[in-house]
Tab-separated table of C-alpha atoms in Angstrom:
chain	number	residue	atom	x	y	z
Q	1306	UNK	CA	-46.988	26.511	-1.976
Q	1307	UNK	CA	-46.257	29.224	-4.224
Q	1308	UNK	CA	-48.985	31.779	-5.179
Q	1309	UNK	CA	-48.471	34.626	-8.121
Q	1310	UNK	CA	-49.894	36.068	-11.125
Q	1311	UNK	CA	-46.507	36.184	-12.325
Q	1312	UNK	CA	-45.148	32.645	-13.308
Q	1313	UNK	CA	-41.501	34.363	-13.333
Q	1314	UNK	CA	-41.685	35.196	-9.785
Q	1315	UNK	CA	-42.878	31.630	-8.768
Q	1316	UNK	CA	-40.131	29.328	-11.434
Q	1317	UNK	CA	-37.502	31.403	-9.623
Q	1318	UNK	CA	-38.658	30.271	-5.939
Q	1319	UNK	CA	-38.382	26.834	-7.293
Q	1320	UNK	CA	-35.582	26.320	-8.913
Q	1321	UNK	CA	-34.126	28.284	-5.767
Q	1322	UNK	CA	-36.110	25.399	-3.873
Q	1323	UNK	CA	-34.944	22.940	-5.285
Q	1324	UNK	CA	-30.989	23.438	-3.659
Q	1325	UNK	CA	-32.124	22.964	-0.208
Q	1326	UNK	CA	-32.628	19.958	1.797
Q	1327	UNK	CA	-36.473	19.260	3.072
Q	1328	UNK	CA	-38.062	21.885	0.933
Q	1329	UNK	CA	-40.852	20.893	-1.455
Q	1330	UNK	CA	-43.119	22.838	-3.392
Q	1331	UNK	CA	-46.701	21.101	-2.863
Q	1332	UNK	CA	-47.984	23.401	-5.332
Q	1333	UNK	CA	-47.965	26.284	-7.481
Q	1334	UNK	CA	-50.789	28.920	-8.702
Q	1335	UNK	CA	-51.866	31.788	-9.782
Q	1336	UNK	CA	-55.546	31.928	-8.736
Q	1337	UNK	CA	-55.914	32.228	-5.090
Q	1338	UNK	CA	-59.403	30.762	-5.028
Q	1339	UNK	CA	-57.295	27.138	-6.714
Q	1340	UNK	CA	-54.457	27.544	-3.631
Q	1341	UNK	CA	-57.129	27.229	-1.606
Q	1342	UNK	CA	-59.224	25.220	-3.042
Q	1343	UNK	CA	-55.961	22.465	-2.676
Q	1344	UNK	CA	-54.921	23.307	0.941
Q	1345	UNK	CA	-58.197	22.497	2.161
Q	1346	UNK	CA	-56.594	19.070	1.222
Q	1347	UNK	CA	-53.341	18.853	1.382
Q	1348	UNK	CA	-51.387	20.041	4.598
Q	1349	UNK	CA	-49.795	23.246	3.960
Q	1350	UNK	CA	-46.467	24.503	5.880
Q	1351	UNK	CA	-44.849	27.275	4.008
Q	1352	UNK	CA	-46.825	29.712	1.712
Q	1353	UNK	CA	-46.172	32.394	-0.416
Q	1354	UNK	CA	-48.425	34.455	-1.337
Q	1355	UNK	CA	-48.632	37.654	-3.844
Q	1356	UNK	CA	-50.570	40.149	-2.222
Q	1357	UNK	CA	-52.026	41.636	-5.726
Q	1358	UNK	CA	-54.100	39.091	-7.257
Q	1359	UNK	CA	-56.974	38.865	-8.985
Q	1360	UNK	CA	-60.457	37.764	-6.496
Q	1361	UNK	CA	-59.797	37.205	-3.622
Q	1362	UNK	CA	-55.914	39.022	-2.623
Q	1363	UNK	CA	-53.042	37.580	-1.119
Q	1364	UNK	CA	-54.196	38.991	2.223
Q	1365	UNK	CA	-57.512	37.524	2.461
Q	1366	UNK	CA	-55.845	34.335	1.049
Q	1367	UNK	CA	-53.404	34.100	3.867
Q	1368	UNK	CA	-55.871	34.744	6.425
Q	1369	UNK	CA	-58.170	32.230	5.306
Q	1370	UNK	CA	-55.150	29.577	5.477
Q	1371	UNK	CA	-54.590	30.399	8.834
Q	1372	UNK	CA	-57.588	30.168	9.898
Q	1373	UNK	CA	-57.399	26.038	7.912
Q	1374	UNK	CA	-53.608	26.026	9.460
Q	1375	UNK	CA	-53.001	28.349	12.820
Q	1376	UNK	CA	-49.336	27.595	12.606
Q	1377	UNK	CA	-48.590	27.867	8.576
Q	1378	UNK	CA	-45.262	30.209	8.288
Q	1379	UNK	CA	-46.597	32.653	5.368
Q	1380	UNK	CA	-44.104	34.949	3.457
Q	1381	UNK	CA	-46.202	37.543	1.054
Q	1382	UNK	CA	-44.323	39.224	-1.600
Q	1383	UNK	CA	-45.620	42.586	-3.473
Q	1384	UNK	CA	-44.073	45.467	-5.891
Q	1385	UNK	CA	-44.957	48.185	-3.032
Q	1386	UNK	CA	-44.289	48.363	0.589
Q	1387	UNK	CA	-47.544	49.790	1.453
Q	1388	UNK	CA	-49.284	46.605	2.700
Q	1389	UNK	CA	-46.360	45.861	4.893
Q	1390	UNK	CA	-48.334	46.936	8.380
Q	1391	UNK	CA	-51.309	44.783	6.969
Q	1392	UNK	CA	-49.858	42.068	6.405
Q	1393	UNK	CA	-47.725	42.038	9.401
Q	1394	UNK	CA	-50.782	42.510	11.120
Q	1395	UNK	CA	-52.475	39.985	9.896
Q	1396	UNK	CA	-50.492	37.146	11.251
Q	1397	UNK	CA	-47.217	36.781	8.251
Q	1398	UNK	CA	-44.013	36.567	9.385
Q	1399	UNK	CA	-42.445	38.262	6.801
Q	1400	UNK	CA	-42.420	40.864	3.812
Q	1401	UNK	CA	-40.495	40.321	0.717
Q	1402	UNK	CA	-40.882	43.439	-1.893
Q	1403	UNK	CA	-39.853	42.977	-5.656
Q	1404	UNK	CA	-38.064	42.548	-7.620
Q	1405	UNK	CA	-35.976	40.347	-5.382
Q	1406	UNK	CA	-32.745	38.900	-5.830
Q	1407	UNK	CA	-31.708	35.155	-5.329
Q	1408	UNK	CA	-30.359	35.652	-2.128
Q	1409	UNK	CA	-33.134	36.979	-0.644
Q	1410	UNK	CA	-35.086	33.515	-2.062
Q	1411	UNK	CA	-32.356	31.546	-0.286
Q	1412	UNK	CA	-33.100	33.277	2.832
Q	1413	UNK	CA	-36.636	33.404	2.949
Q	1414	UNK	CA	-36.704	29.142	1.852
Q	1415	UNK	CA	-34.230	28.838	4.921
Q	1416	UNK	CA	-36.394	30.706	7.365
Q	1417	UNK	CA	-39.622	28.992	6.046
Q	1418	UNK	CA	-38.180	25.868	7.241
Q	1419	UNK	CA	-36.159	26.802	10.602
Q	1420	UNK	CA	-39.614	28.713	11.433
Q	1421	UNK	CA	-41.934	25.244	10.256
Q	1422	UNK	CA	-39.656	22.754	12.115
Q	1423	UNK	CA	-39.728	24.706	15.107
Q	1424	UNK	CA	-42.980	23.924	15.437
Q	1425	UNK	CA	-43.579	20.655	14.148
Q	1426	UNK	CA	-43.876	18.622	17.437
Q	1427	UNK	CA	-41.710	15.209	17.217
Q	1428	UNK	CA	-43.932	12.826	17.985
Q	1429	UNK	CA	-46.577	11.814	15.629
Q	1430	UNK	CA	-49.789	9.839	16.512
Q	1431	UNK	CA	-52.113	8.424	13.944
Q	1432	UNK	CA	-55.451	7.144	15.002
Q	1433	UNK	CA	-57.494	7.138	11.558
Q	1434	UNK	CA	-57.140	3.716	10.928
Q	1435	UNK	CA	-54.598	1.298	12.497
Q	1436	UNK	CA	-53.206	3.073	15.365
Q	1437	UNK	CA	-49.114	4.081	15.014
Q	1438	UNK	CA	-47.000	6.702	16.743
Q	1439	UNK	CA	-43.987	8.578	14.779
Q	1440	UNK	CA	-40.948	9.723	16.705
Q	1441	UNK	CA	-39.551	12.367	14.296
Q	1442	UNK	CA	-41.206	9.859	11.197
Q	1443	UNK	CA	-39.621	6.831	12.427
Q	1444	UNK	CA	-42.474	4.340	13.713
Q	1445	UNK	CA	-41.919	3.490	17.618
Q	1446	UNK	CA	-41.723	-1.035	18.092
Q	1447	UNK	CA	-43.493	-0.918	21.106
Q	1448	UNK	CA	-42.189	-3.844	23.954
Q	1449	UNK	CA	-45.089	-5.414	23.275
Q	1450	UNK	CA	-48.647	-5.202	22.270
Q	1451	UNK	CA	-49.964	-4.607	25.571
Q	1452	UNK	CA	-47.931	-2.113	26.536
Q	1453	UNK	CA	-48.729	-0.491	22.938
Q	1454	UNK	CA	-52.552	-0.585	23.554
Q	1455	UNK	CA	-52.017	1.076	27.119
Q	1456	UNK	CA	-49.994	3.667	25.153
Q	1457	UNK	CA	-53.126	3.937	23.160
Q	1458	UNK	CA	-55.932	3.876	25.651
Q	1459	UNK	CA	-54.120	7.122	27.536
Q	1460	UNK	CA	-53.800	8.716	23.916
Q	1461	UNK	CA	-58.008	8.303	22.748
Q	1462	UNK	CA	-57.998	9.901	27.085
Q	1463	UNK	CA	-57.215	12.909	25.184
Q	1464	UNK	CA	-55.516	14.703	28.251
Q	1465	UNK	CA	-58.002	12.402	30.609
Q	1466	UNK	CA	-57.177	10.426	33.483
Q	1467	UNK	CA	-56.540	6.662	32.273
Q	1468	UNK	CA	-57.085	4.457	35.974
Q	1469	UNK	CA	-56.058	1.369	36.362
Q	1470	UNK	CA	-59.638	-0.870	36.685
Q	1471	UNK	CA	-60.434	1.777	33.427
Q	1472	UNK	CA	-56.791	-0.179	31.505
Q	1473	UNK	CA	-57.622	-2.984	32.818
Q	1474	UNK	CA	-61.349	-3.609	31.721
Q	1475	UNK	CA	-60.671	-2.850	28.408
Q	1476	UNK	CA	-57.642	-3.955	27.577
Q	1477	UNK	CA	-57.484	-8.005	29.621
Q	1478	UNK	CA	-61.176	-8.173	28.963
Q	1479	UNK	CA	-63.505	-11.069	30.899
Q	1480	UNK	CA	-59.793	-11.215	33.595
Q	1481	UNK	CA	-61.166	-10.734	37.136
Q	1482	UNK	CA	-59.857	-7.896	38.704
Q	1483	UNK	CA	-57.798	-9.182	41.156
Q	1484	UNK	CA	-54.091	-8.393	42.767
Q	1485	UNK	CA	-52.821	-11.190	41.004
Q	1486	UNK	CA	-54.258	-10.201	37.666
Q	1487	UNK	CA	-53.558	-6.400	38.373
Q	1488	UNK	CA	-50.118	-7.387	38.800
Q	1489	UNK	CA	-49.866	-8.053	34.672
Q	1490	UNK	CA	-51.107	-4.376	34.148
Q	1491	UNK	CA	-48.705	-2.619	36.850
Q	1492	UNK	CA	-46.111	-4.473	35.141
Q	1493	UNK	CA	-47.064	-3.334	31.544
Q	1494	UNK	CA	-47.490	0.229	32.752
Q	1495	UNK	CA	-43.621	0.077	34.516
Q	1496	UNK	CA	-42.378	-1.479	31.211
Q	1497	UNK	CA	-43.881	1.474	28.885
Q	1498	UNK	CA	-42.555	4.278	31.299
Q	1499	UNK	CA	-38.937	2.804	30.825
Q	1500	UNK	CA	-39.547	3.085	26.858
Q	1501	UNK	CA	-40.461	5.945	26.630
Q	1502	UNK	CA	-37.819	7.318	29.128
Q	1503	UNK	CA	-35.348	5.096	26.755
Q	1504	UNK	CA	-36.446	7.229	24.057
Q	1505	UNK	CA	-35.990	10.522	24.855
Q	1506	UNK	CA	-40.414	11.218	25.801
Q	1507	UNK	CA	-39.810	10.490	29.843
Q	1508	UNK	CA	-42.875	14.078	30.128
Q	1509	UNK	CA	-45.088	12.236	27.837
Q	1510	UNK	CA	-46.409	10.037	30.812
Q	1511	UNK	CA	-48.079	11.234	33.796
Q	1512	UNK	CA	-48.862	9.326	37.151
Q	1513	UNK	CA	-50.227	10.285	40.264
Q	1514	UNK	CA	-51.366	7.395	42.378
Q	1515	UNK	CA	-53.666	5.320	40.099
Q	1516	UNK	CA	-54.298	7.619	37.398
Q	1517	UNK	CA	-52.319	8.061	34.026
Q	1518	UNK	CA	-52.509	10.362	31.449
Q	1519	UNK	CA	-50.833	11.924	28.736
Q	1520	UNK	CA	-49.330	15.466	28.197
Q	1521	UNK	CA	-51.205	16.464	24.624
Q	1522	UNK	CA	-49.086	19.653	24.720
Q	1523	UNK	CA	-45.799	16.939	23.157
Q	1524	UNK	CA	-47.351	15.403	20.879
Q	1525	UNK	CA	-49.319	16.059	17.816
Q	1526	UNK	CA	-52.613	13.927	16.368
Q	1527	UNK	CA	-54.683	13.264	13.883
Q	1528	UNK	CA	-57.742	13.103	16.542
Q	1529	UNK	CA	-56.831	16.243	18.164
Q	1530	UNK	CA	-56.149	17.938	14.899
Q	1531	UNK	CA	-59.617	16.737	14.260
Q	1532	UNK	CA	-61.269	17.923	17.394
Q	1533	UNK	CA	-59.117	21.536	16.593
Q	1534	UNK	CA	-61.391	21.662	12.941
Q	1535	UNK	CA	-58.606	20.984	10.729
Q	1536	UNK	CA	-59.914	20.369	7.481
Q	1537	UNK	CA	-57.427	18.732	6.148
Q	1538	UNK	CA	-57.817	15.589	9.789
Q	1539	UNK	CA	-61.445	16.109	9.279
Q	1540	UNK	CA	-61.158	14.931	4.884
Q	1541	UNK	CA	-58.754	12.302	6.238
Q	1542	UNK	CA	-60.870	10.401	9.065
Q	1543	UNK	CA	-62.684	8.298	6.451
Q	1544	UNK	CA	-65.210	6.710	9.244
Q	1545	UNK	CA	-61.907	4.470	11.174
Q	1546	UNK	CA	-60.462	5.365	14.668
Q	1547	UNK	CA	-58.231	2.558	16.090
Q	1548	UNK	CA	-58.994	0.161	14.122
Q	1549	UNK	CA	-56.574	-2.143	16.058
Q	1550	UNK	CA	-59.382	-2.020	19.640
Q	1551	UNK	CA	-62.868	-2.637	19.859
Q	1552	UNK	CA	-62.069	-0.638	22.618
Q	1553	UNK	CA	-62.370	2.642	20.102
Q	1554	UNK	CA	-65.969	2.125	18.673
Q	1555	UNK	CA	-67.048	4.720	21.343
Q	1556	UNK	CA	-64.665	7.408	19.974
Q	1557	UNK	CA	-65.440	6.637	16.901
Q	1558	UNK	CA	-69.682	7.252	16.892
Q	1559	UNK	CA	-68.689	10.035	17.818
Q	1560	UNK	CA	-66.039	11.661	15.508
Q	1561	UNK	CA	-68.779	10.110	13.112
Q	1562	UNK	CA	-71.850	12.523	14.571
Q	1563	UNK	CA	-69.311	15.272	14.865
Q	1564	UNK	CA	-68.210	14.908	11.332
Q	1565	UNK	CA	-71.785	15.031	9.904
Q	1566	UNK	CA	-72.681	18.336	11.811
Q	1567	UNK	CA	-69.065	20.181	10.116
């Protein structure tokens, strides 16, 4: 996102961005308040902000964007270097003084791309609506619906422990919890663990005796973003959560109440 009251400055960055793969200019704004309204509804990974802006200045906008997206990459630009210390104190990744060259623009965009990629987690899990797991942007095809449902239960636990009894009751509802029937669950769990190993995610599933949980540091999800107060995730939640699974209704009710309070 580009925010500058000088059109030529934004045009210069847009031209350079077109030559760099995987960079998309999602918005250009000459007013900070308009840029902030856009960011509240649209994910922004990198923002180039002019400091001297009418109304809300770039430093104030940068602080507001950091509240929305703590991992956002921000670079301030200005015709003066008097704001450098304050900008860096407010969490800017770097500062660029006008006038700047095309090479400086290109370097800025490449560095922002690297910083953004470094902060991204390769696994993203969608829970709003139908449940899907993505690795590097591609949908994961699980080896069977029960295996996928066990993983969904673990995601719903959000790092909490899932016992065999609890999982069996949810997934094989109505079946008696016996050693014979429990073997169905154990077999599915083994398939899940083997599958995660095969796609390079062996550290994601943690097992200790009869309890399993996920390492939440290794994935991102709309659910976790919602709980963290991410404005975009809150707006994206439209009253649907893991619609594939009836056991998700409890969490759905909690999310609905939380959104009403927000």
